[in-house]
Short mmCIF file of C-alpha atoms in Angstrom, two decimals:
data_model
loop_
_atom_site.label_atom_id
_atom_site.label_comp_id
_atom_site.label_asym_id
_atom_site.label_seq_id
_atom_site.Cartn_x
_atom_site.Cartn_y
_atom_site.Cartn_z
CA MET A 286 16.06 5.05 -4.22
CA ILE A 287 14.87 8.66 -3.99
CA GLY A 288 18.28 9.80 -2.78
CA HIS A 289 19.89 7.99 -5.69
CA ARG A 290 17.64 9.78 -8.18
CA VAL A 291 18.38 13.17 -6.57
CA THR A 292 22.12 12.58 -6.72
CA ARG A 293 21.91 11.55 -10.36
CA SER A 294 19.90 14.68 -11.19
CA HIS A 295 22.51 16.88 -9.52
CA LEU A 296 25.27 15.18 -11.47
CA LEU A 297 23.40 15.68 -14.76
CA ASP A 298 22.86 19.37 -13.96
CA ALA A 299 26.53 19.85 -13.16
CA PHE A 300 27.50 18.03 -16.38
CA LEU A 301 25.19 20.33 -18.38
CA ALA A 302 26.77 23.42 -16.85
CA ILE A 303 30.26 22.13 -17.60
CA VAL A 304 29.42 21.32 -21.23
CA VAL A 305 27.80 24.73 -21.87
CA GLY A 306 30.70 26.53 -20.20
CA ALA A 307 33.26 24.56 -22.19
CA VAL A 308 31.53 25.33 -25.50
CA VAL A 309 31.26 29.07 -24.78
CA LEU A 310 34.83 29.27 -23.49
CA ALA A 311 36.09 27.45 -26.58
CA ALA A 312 34.26 29.93 -28.82
CA ALA A 313 35.56 32.87 -26.78
CA ALA A 314 39.14 31.59 -27.08
CA THR A 315 39.08 32.36 -30.80
CA ASP A 316 38.00 35.96 -30.15
CA PRO A 317 41.01 38.24 -29.59
CA GLY A 318 38.91 40.72 -27.61
CA THR A 319 38.15 38.24 -24.82
CA THR A 320 39.75 39.04 -21.44
CA ALA A 321 39.92 37.39 -18.04
CA VAL A 322 36.83 39.32 -17.02
CA ASP A 323 34.91 37.75 -19.93
CA HIS A 324 36.13 34.29 -18.94
CA ALA A 325 34.88 34.91 -15.40
CA LEU A 326 31.48 36.06 -16.71
CA ILE A 327 31.19 32.96 -18.91
CA VAL A 328 32.06 30.66 -16.02
CA LEU A 329 29.58 32.44 -13.72
CA GLY A 330 26.70 32.29 -16.21
CA SER A 331 27.36 28.66 -17.11
CA ALA A 332 27.90 27.47 -13.52
CA ALA A 333 24.55 28.94 -12.51
CA LEU A 334 22.83 26.38 -14.76
CA ALA A 335 23.77 23.64 -12.29
CA PHE A 336 21.13 25.04 -9.89
CA HIS A 337 18.26 25.47 -12.36
CA ARG A 338 16.05 22.88 -10.55
CA SER A 339 16.19 24.51 -7.12
CA ALA A 340 16.26 28.20 -8.12
CA PRO A 341 15.17 28.69 -11.76
CA ARG A 342 14.48 32.44 -11.45
CA GLY A 343 17.75 33.06 -9.65
CA VAL A 344 19.64 31.11 -12.30
CA LEU A 345 17.86 33.12 -15.02
CA ALA A 346 18.86 36.40 -13.38
CA VAL A 347 22.51 35.41 -12.92
CA ALA A 348 22.88 33.94 -16.41
CA THR A 349 21.22 36.97 -18.04
CA ALA A 350 23.31 39.48 -16.10
CA ALA A 351 26.57 37.65 -16.78
CA GLY A 352 25.72 37.07 -20.45
CA THR A 353 24.64 40.66 -21.04
CA ALA A 354 27.80 42.01 -19.40
CA HIS A 355 29.93 39.64 -21.51
CA VAL A 356 28.19 40.76 -24.74
CA LEU A 357 28.55 44.45 -23.93
CA HIS A 358 32.22 44.03 -22.98
CA ALA A 359 33.59 41.68 -25.64
CA GLU A 360 31.01 41.63 -28.46
CA PRO A 361 31.24 37.81 -28.84
CA GLY A 362 29.58 35.47 -31.33
CA SER A 363 26.20 33.77 -31.12
CA LEU A 364 27.41 30.91 -28.90
CA ALA A 365 27.70 33.36 -26.00
CA ALA A 366 23.90 33.13 -25.73
CA LEU A 367 23.93 29.46 -24.67
CA PRO A 368 23.84 30.03 -20.87
CA VAL A 369 20.96 32.50 -21.21
CA LEU A 370 19.16 30.15 -23.60
CA GLY A 371 19.41 27.29 -21.11
CA ALA A 372 18.23 29.49 -18.23
CA ALA A 373 15.26 30.81 -20.24
CA HIS A 374 14.24 27.27 -21.22
CA THR A 375 14.33 25.92 -17.67
CA ALA A 376 12.46 28.99 -16.33
CA ALA A 377 9.69 28.57 -18.90
CA ARG A 378 9.62 24.82 -18.15
CA VAL A 379 8.55 25.47 -14.55
CA GLY A 380 6.02 28.17 -15.52
CA HIS A 381 8.02 31.43 -15.32
CA ARG A 382 7.12 32.57 -18.82
CA GLY A 383 7.21 36.31 -18.11
CA PRO A 384 10.71 36.36 -16.56
CA ALA A 385 12.01 34.08 -19.33
CA ALA A 386 10.67 36.41 -22.04
CA ALA A 387 11.98 39.52 -20.24
CA ALA A 388 15.46 38.02 -19.81
CA SER A 389 15.51 37.00 -23.47
CA GLY A 390 14.56 40.56 -24.53
CA ILE A 391 17.25 42.15 -22.35
CA PHE A 392 19.96 39.90 -23.73
CA LEU A 393 18.85 40.38 -27.35
CA MET A 394 18.81 44.17 -26.96
CA ALA A 395 22.36 44.11 -25.62
CA TYR A 396 23.42 41.81 -28.42
CA ALA A 397 21.79 44.05 -31.07
CA VAL A 398 23.49 47.27 -29.96
CA THR A 399 26.96 45.69 -30.01
CA GLY A 400 26.77 44.48 -33.63
CA PRO A 401 29.54 45.84 -35.91
CA GLY A 402 27.02 46.82 -38.60
CA THR A 403 23.30 47.40 -38.79
CA GLN A 404 22.54 44.62 -41.28
CA GLU A 405 24.76 42.06 -39.57
CA ALA A 406 23.42 43.04 -36.14
CA VAL A 407 19.83 42.55 -37.36
CA GLU A 408 20.63 39.17 -38.90
CA ARG A 409 22.46 37.86 -35.88
CA THR A 410 19.80 39.18 -33.49
CA ALA A 411 17.02 37.63 -35.59
CA LEU A 412 18.83 34.31 -35.49
CA LEU A 413 19.15 34.47 -31.73
CA LEU A 414 15.53 35.58 -31.45
CA GLY A 415 14.51 32.31 -33.12
CA TRP A 416 16.71 30.39 -30.69
CA PHE A 417 15.14 32.10 -27.70
CA LEU A 418 11.63 31.57 -29.00
CA CYS A 419 12.40 27.88 -29.43
CA ALA A 420 13.85 27.72 -25.90
CA VAL A 421 10.76 29.32 -24.32
CA VAL A 422 8.27 27.35 -26.45
CA THR A 423 9.96 23.98 -25.81
CA GLY A 424 10.05 24.80 -22.09
CA LEU A 425 6.32 25.46 -22.09
CA ALA A 426 5.67 22.32 -24.16
CA ASP A 427 7.68 20.22 -21.72
CA ARG A 428 5.78 21.75 -18.80
CA ASN A 429 2.44 20.89 -20.42
CA TRP A 430 3.64 17.35 -21.20
CA GLN A 431 4.73 16.77 -17.61
CA ALA A 432 1.36 18.06 -16.40
CA TYR A 433 -0.40 15.69 -18.81
CA LEU A 434 1.67 12.75 -17.55
CA ARG A 435 0.84 13.61 -13.94
CA GLN A 436 -2.86 13.85 -14.72
CA THR A 437 -2.76 10.54 -16.58
CA GLU A 438 -1.04 8.87 -13.65
CA GLU A 439 -3.52 10.35 -11.19
CA ARG A 440 -6.43 9.14 -13.31
CA ALA A 441 -4.93 5.66 -13.47
CA VAL A 442 -4.47 5.59 -9.69
CA GLN A 443 -8.02 6.87 -9.19
CA ALA A 444 -9.40 4.25 -11.59
CA GLU A 445 -7.55 1.48 -9.74
CA ARG A 446 -8.81 2.79 -6.41
CA THR A 447 -12.34 2.92 -7.80
CA ARG A 448 -12.10 -0.68 -9.05
CA GLU A 449 -10.90 -1.83 -5.63
CA GLU A 450 -13.71 0.03 -3.89
CA VAL A 451 -16.29 -1.44 -6.28
CA ALA A 452 -14.89 -4.93 -5.71
CA ARG A 453 -15.00 -4.49 -1.94
CA ARG A 454 -18.53 -3.13 -2.10
CA ARG A 455 -19.71 -6.02 -4.27
CA ALA A 456 -18.04 -8.51 -1.94
CA GLY A 457 -19.76 -6.87 1.02
CA GLU A 458 -23.11 -6.92 -0.73
CA GLU A 459 -22.66 -10.60 -1.57
CA ARG A 460 -21.82 -11.42 2.04
CA LEU A 461 -24.93 -9.58 3.21
CA ARG A 462 -27.06 -11.42 0.64
CA ILE A 463 -25.70 -14.79 1.81
CA ALA A 464 -26.28 -13.79 5.44
CA ARG A 465 -29.89 -12.88 4.67
CA GLU A 466 -30.46 -16.14 2.80
CA LEU A 467 -28.98 -18.19 5.63
CA HIS A 468 -30.99 -16.29 8.20
CA ASP A 469 -34.26 -16.66 6.32
CA SER A 470 -33.79 -20.31 5.35
CA LEU A 471 -32.13 -21.82 8.42
CA THR A 472 -32.82 -19.71 11.47
CA HIS A 473 -36.56 -20.33 11.46
CA SER A 474 -36.24 -24.07 10.92
CA ILE A 475 -33.59 -24.54 13.60
CA SER A 476 -35.58 -22.41 16.02
CA ILE A 477 -38.65 -24.61 15.46
CA VAL A 478 -36.59 -27.76 16.06
CA LYS A 479 -35.11 -26.31 19.25
CA LEU A 480 -38.50 -25.12 20.44
CA GLN A 481 -40.21 -28.48 19.79
CA ALA A 482 -37.39 -30.38 21.48
CA GLY A 483 -37.54 -28.04 24.47
CA VAL A 484 -41.31 -28.48 24.77
CA ALA A 485 -40.99 -32.27 24.56
CA VAL A 486 -38.31 -32.32 27.28
CA HIS A 487 -40.41 -30.04 29.48
CA LEU A 488 -43.54 -32.18 29.11
CA ALA A 489 -41.62 -35.39 29.78
CA ARG A 490 -40.16 -33.98 32.98
CA LYS A 491 -43.53 -32.56 34.01
CA ARG A 492 -45.09 -36.00 33.70
CA GLY A 493 -42.22 -37.51 35.64
CA GLU A 494 -41.06 -39.56 32.69
CA GLU A 495 -37.47 -40.23 31.77
CA VAL A 496 -36.33 -37.90 28.98
CA PRO A 497 -35.03 -39.90 26.01
CA PRO A 498 -31.29 -39.29 25.39
CA ALA A 499 -31.99 -38.70 21.69
CA LEU A 500 -34.35 -35.86 22.59
CA LEU A 501 -31.76 -34.26 24.83
CA ALA A 502 -29.19 -34.61 22.06
CA ILE A 503 -31.56 -32.92 19.62
CA GLN A 504 -32.13 -30.06 22.04
CA GLU A 505 -28.42 -29.59 22.65
CA ALA A 506 -27.49 -29.90 18.96
CA SER A 507 -30.16 -27.41 17.89
CA GLY A 508 -28.93 -24.90 20.48
CA GLU A 509 -25.35 -25.34 19.32
CA ALA A 510 -26.46 -24.98 15.71
CA MET A 511 -28.19 -21.71 16.54
CA ARG A 512 -25.08 -20.34 18.24
CA GLU A 513 -22.86 -21.35 15.34
CA LEU A 514 -25.31 -19.90 12.84
CA ARG A 515 -25.34 -16.58 14.67
CA ALA A 516 -21.53 -16.55 14.72
CA THR A 517 -21.45 -17.36 10.99
CA LEU A 518 -23.91 -14.59 10.20
CA GLU A 519 -21.84 -12.15 12.24
CA VAL A 520 -18.73 -13.10 10.26
CA LEU A 521 -20.60 -12.65 6.98
CA ARG A 522 -21.94 -9.25 7.96
CA THR A 523 -18.51 -7.92 8.78
CA ASP A 524 -15.08 -9.18 7.75
CA GLU A 525 -13.38 -7.46 10.66
CA PRO A 526 -12.31 -9.70 13.56
CA ALA A 527 -14.51 -9.30 16.62
CA GLY A 528 -11.55 -9.42 19.00
CA THR A 529 -7.98 -10.68 19.17
CA PRO A 530 -6.32 -14.12 19.34
CA GLY A 531 -5.82 -13.56 23.05
CA GLN A 532 -9.52 -12.94 23.52
CA LEU A 533 -10.31 -16.05 21.47
CA VAL A 534 -8.22 -18.10 23.87
CA GLU A 535 -9.96 -16.56 26.88
CA ARG A 536 -13.40 -17.32 25.44
CA ALA A 537 -12.33 -20.90 24.68
CA ARG A 538 -11.19 -21.33 28.28
CA ALA A 539 -14.48 -19.94 29.54
CA ALA A 540 -16.27 -22.51 27.39
CA GLY A 541 -14.33 -25.34 29.08
CA LEU A 542 -11.53 -25.92 26.58
CA ALA A 543 -8.05 -26.30 28.08
CA VAL A 544 -6.00 -23.81 26.05
CA GLU A 545 -2.55 -22.31 26.53
CA LEU A 546 -1.25 -19.34 24.52
CA THR A 547 2.44 -18.73 23.90
CA VAL A 548 3.74 -15.59 22.15
CA THR A 549 7.38 -15.37 21.05
CA GLY A 550 9.30 -12.78 19.12
CA ASP A 551 8.53 -9.09 18.86
CA ALA A 552 4.74 -8.83 19.15
CA ARG A 553 3.94 -5.79 17.01
CA PRO A 554 1.10 -4.29 14.96
CA LEU A 555 0.28 -6.17 11.78
CA ASP A 556 -1.12 -5.24 8.43
CA GLY A 557 -4.92 -5.40 8.36
CA ALA A 558 -5.10 -8.42 6.03
CA VAL A 559 -2.53 -10.38 8.06
CA ASP A 560 -4.28 -9.45 11.30
CA ARG A 561 -7.64 -10.70 10.01
CA ALA A 562 -6.13 -13.91 8.67
CA ALA A 563 -4.34 -14.66 11.96
CA TYR A 564 -7.56 -14.11 13.91
CA ARG A 565 -9.63 -16.35 11.63
CA ILE A 566 -7.02 -19.13 11.65
CA VAL A 567 -6.88 -19.24 15.44
CA GLN A 568 -10.67 -19.00 15.62
CA GLU A 569 -11.25 -21.88 13.21
CA ALA A 570 -8.54 -24.05 14.77
CA LEU A 571 -10.01 -23.60 18.27
CA THR A 572 -13.51 -24.30 16.94
CA ASN A 573 -12.33 -27.54 15.33
CA ALA A 574 -10.54 -28.56 18.53
CA ALA A 575 -13.69 -27.95 20.57
CA ARG A 576 -15.79 -30.01 18.13
CA HIS A 577 -13.53 -32.93 17.35
CA ALA A 578 -10.66 -33.18 19.85
CA GLY A 579 -12.78 -34.10 22.88
CA PRO A 580 -11.34 -33.40 26.34
CA ALA A 581 -7.94 -32.42 24.98
CA GLN A 582 -5.19 -29.95 25.81
CA VAL A 583 -4.76 -27.27 23.14
CA THR A 584 -1.70 -25.11 22.62
CA VAL A 585 -1.74 -21.90 20.56
CA ARG A 586 1.61 -20.42 19.53
CA LEU A 587 2.21 -17.06 17.85
CA ASP A 588 5.79 -16.50 16.70
CA TYR A 589 6.55 -12.99 15.41
CA GLY A 590 9.59 -13.30 13.15
CA GLU A 591 11.38 -10.64 11.14
CA THR A 592 9.62 -11.50 7.89
CA GLU A 593 6.73 -13.79 8.82
CA LEU A 594 4.21 -14.65 11.49
CA THR A 595 4.02 -18.34 12.40
CA ILE A 596 0.79 -19.62 13.92
CA GLY A 597 0.60 -23.07 15.49
CA VAL A 598 -2.45 -24.70 17.07
CA ASP A 599 -1.92 -28.25 18.41
CA ASP A 600 -4.14 -30.54 20.44
CA ASP A 601 -3.62 -34.00 21.91
CA GLY A 602 -7.09 -35.21 21.02
CA SER A 603 -8.30 -38.32 19.28
CA ALA A 604 -7.24 -37.59 15.70
CA ASP A 605 -5.76 -40.71 14.04
CA PRO A 606 -2.64 -40.27 11.83
CA GLY A 607 -3.82 -43.23 9.77
CA ARG A 608 -7.14 -41.60 8.96
CA PRO A 609 -6.56 -37.98 7.87
CA PRO A 610 -9.76 -35.93 7.89
CA VAL A 611 -11.42 -34.69 4.73
CA PRO A 612 -10.91 -30.89 4.54
CA GLY A 613 -14.17 -29.11 5.22
CA THR A 614 -15.26 -25.53 4.78
CA GLY A 615 -13.22 -24.32 7.74
CA LEU A 616 -9.89 -25.78 6.65
CA THR A 617 -10.54 -24.73 3.06
CA GLY A 618 -11.26 -21.17 4.16
CA MET A 619 -8.06 -21.09 6.21
CA ARG A 620 -6.02 -22.29 3.25
CA GLU A 621 -7.60 -19.71 0.95
CA ARG A 622 -6.79 -16.88 3.36
CA VAL A 623 -3.19 -18.00 3.79
CA THR A 624 -2.66 -18.55 0.06
CA ALA A 625 -4.06 -15.10 -0.76
CA LEU A 626 -1.34 -13.56 1.42
CA GLY A 627 1.43 -15.67 -0.12
CA GLY A 628 1.84 -17.88 2.94
CA THR A 629 1.73 -21.62 3.60
CA LEU A 630 -0.65 -23.77 5.62
CA THR A 631 -0.07 -27.30 6.93
CA THR A 632 -2.82 -29.25 8.67
CA GLY A 633 -3.25 -32.87 9.69
CA PRO A 634 -3.06 -35.42 12.51
CA ARG A 635 0.12 -35.56 14.57
CA ALA A 636 2.23 -38.69 14.81
CA GLU A 637 1.91 -38.67 18.60
CA GLY A 638 -1.86 -38.15 18.40
CA GLY A 639 -4.05 -35.13 18.06
CA PHE A 640 -4.33 -32.53 15.33
CA SER A 641 -1.97 -29.75 14.24
CA VAL A 642 -2.44 -26.51 12.31
CA ARG A 643 0.62 -24.59 11.09
CA ALA A 644 0.35 -21.32 9.17
CA ARG A 645 3.14 -19.03 7.98
CA LEU A 646 2.06 -15.53 6.97
CA PRO A 647 4.63 -13.21 5.34
CA LEU A 648 4.87 -9.82 6.97
CA GLY A 649 7.14 -7.87 4.61
CA GLU A 650 7.46 -4.07 4.77
CA ARG A 651 3.98 -2.83 5.52
CA GLY A 652 2.90 0.56 6.60
CA ASP A 653 -0.86 0.20 6.99
CA GLN A 654 -1.03 -0.70 10.66
CA GLY A 655 -4.30 0.14 12.25
CA PRO A 656 -5.25 0.37 15.90
CA ARG A 657 -6.91 -3.04 15.75
CA SER A 658 -3.59 -4.63 14.89
CA ALA A 659 -1.91 -2.85 17.76
CA ARG A 660 -4.55 -4.11 20.17
CA SER A 661 -4.18 -7.60 18.73
CA ALA A 662 -0.47 -7.70 19.37
CA GLN A 663 -0.81 -6.20 22.86
CA SER A 664 -3.64 -8.50 23.87
CA ALA A 665 -1.85 -11.56 22.54
CA ALA A 666 1.27 -10.65 24.47
CA VAL A 667 -0.66 -10.09 27.70
CA ALA A 668 -2.55 -13.35 27.31
CA GLY A 669 0.71 -15.15 26.60
CA GLU A 670 2.20 -13.87 29.84
CA SER A 671 -0.84 -14.93 31.83
CA ALA A 672 -1.11 -18.38 30.20
#
């Protein structure tokens, strides 16, 4: 796209030079005093305009020298000033006001001394003086307008960046507030339940009595609730993944879940949002499998395609195809993350038994690839080879 714009600009500059040269040459053709040398000077001064973007001062010098020599040699009409006018305008447009004014003065002096009569020379020079003033002033006005547009664009970009930063800060503050509320309201109560259950189990065993199964279940459930609450609070306090999908699989294996990880395609760094979503999807799917699948075999697949990342988590647990589960907070959160990235999520019991999670996350052309994403891809690939 940039190359296309540059090529179009070069073509427009060349077309401008050709048009100016053709007009001046046509005017010079009606002057009997014009020679081949004058034609060459006209062509040189007009052709220089094609390079006004890359070398405005050089173009101004060439056009002024060629135009002045043409005026002194052939005493042409007012149209001979067009190349110098164009060069003075473009020089003033990029901020070279002094050189543009000096070149205009040199050309006007040469034009004044070649006039056939004093009155006519003054009139024609005054007319050209107005042209040159307009050329310099419009160049400065265009420069100021372009600067104003750039400042407006920068302010708009800064305002958008500020809004995004404010939104992220407010989201972070809200997460911290929720984390504090959960900690204050739940942690104490669950700790008391766990402590009381632990004391009751200890006393029962000390007296040599059989510990009631319900009491053991309460003790185990309260401990699990505390661990899950701590994990939830950690997620709320920071939205960054605390590891990689490969590390999630390793932790699940250490906890007793039979998990296999398979990575296909070109495992590569991902955009931060996609990386976080992939981590959370695998995390939630493994958590659900550990809670509901029972002693099942779980398979995690990461497929890196050209335009999308496909995540699949399947288990052969006890899920019944005839009784689909009601989506809870975990599945709803997964769907929200995938939808926000423009992807698709499919969840539900499998026909052959067990539960399946399928997520497709578009990758696109992204350039914001942090070191965490690189570690994620590398760790996932290593874990896939060892699985």
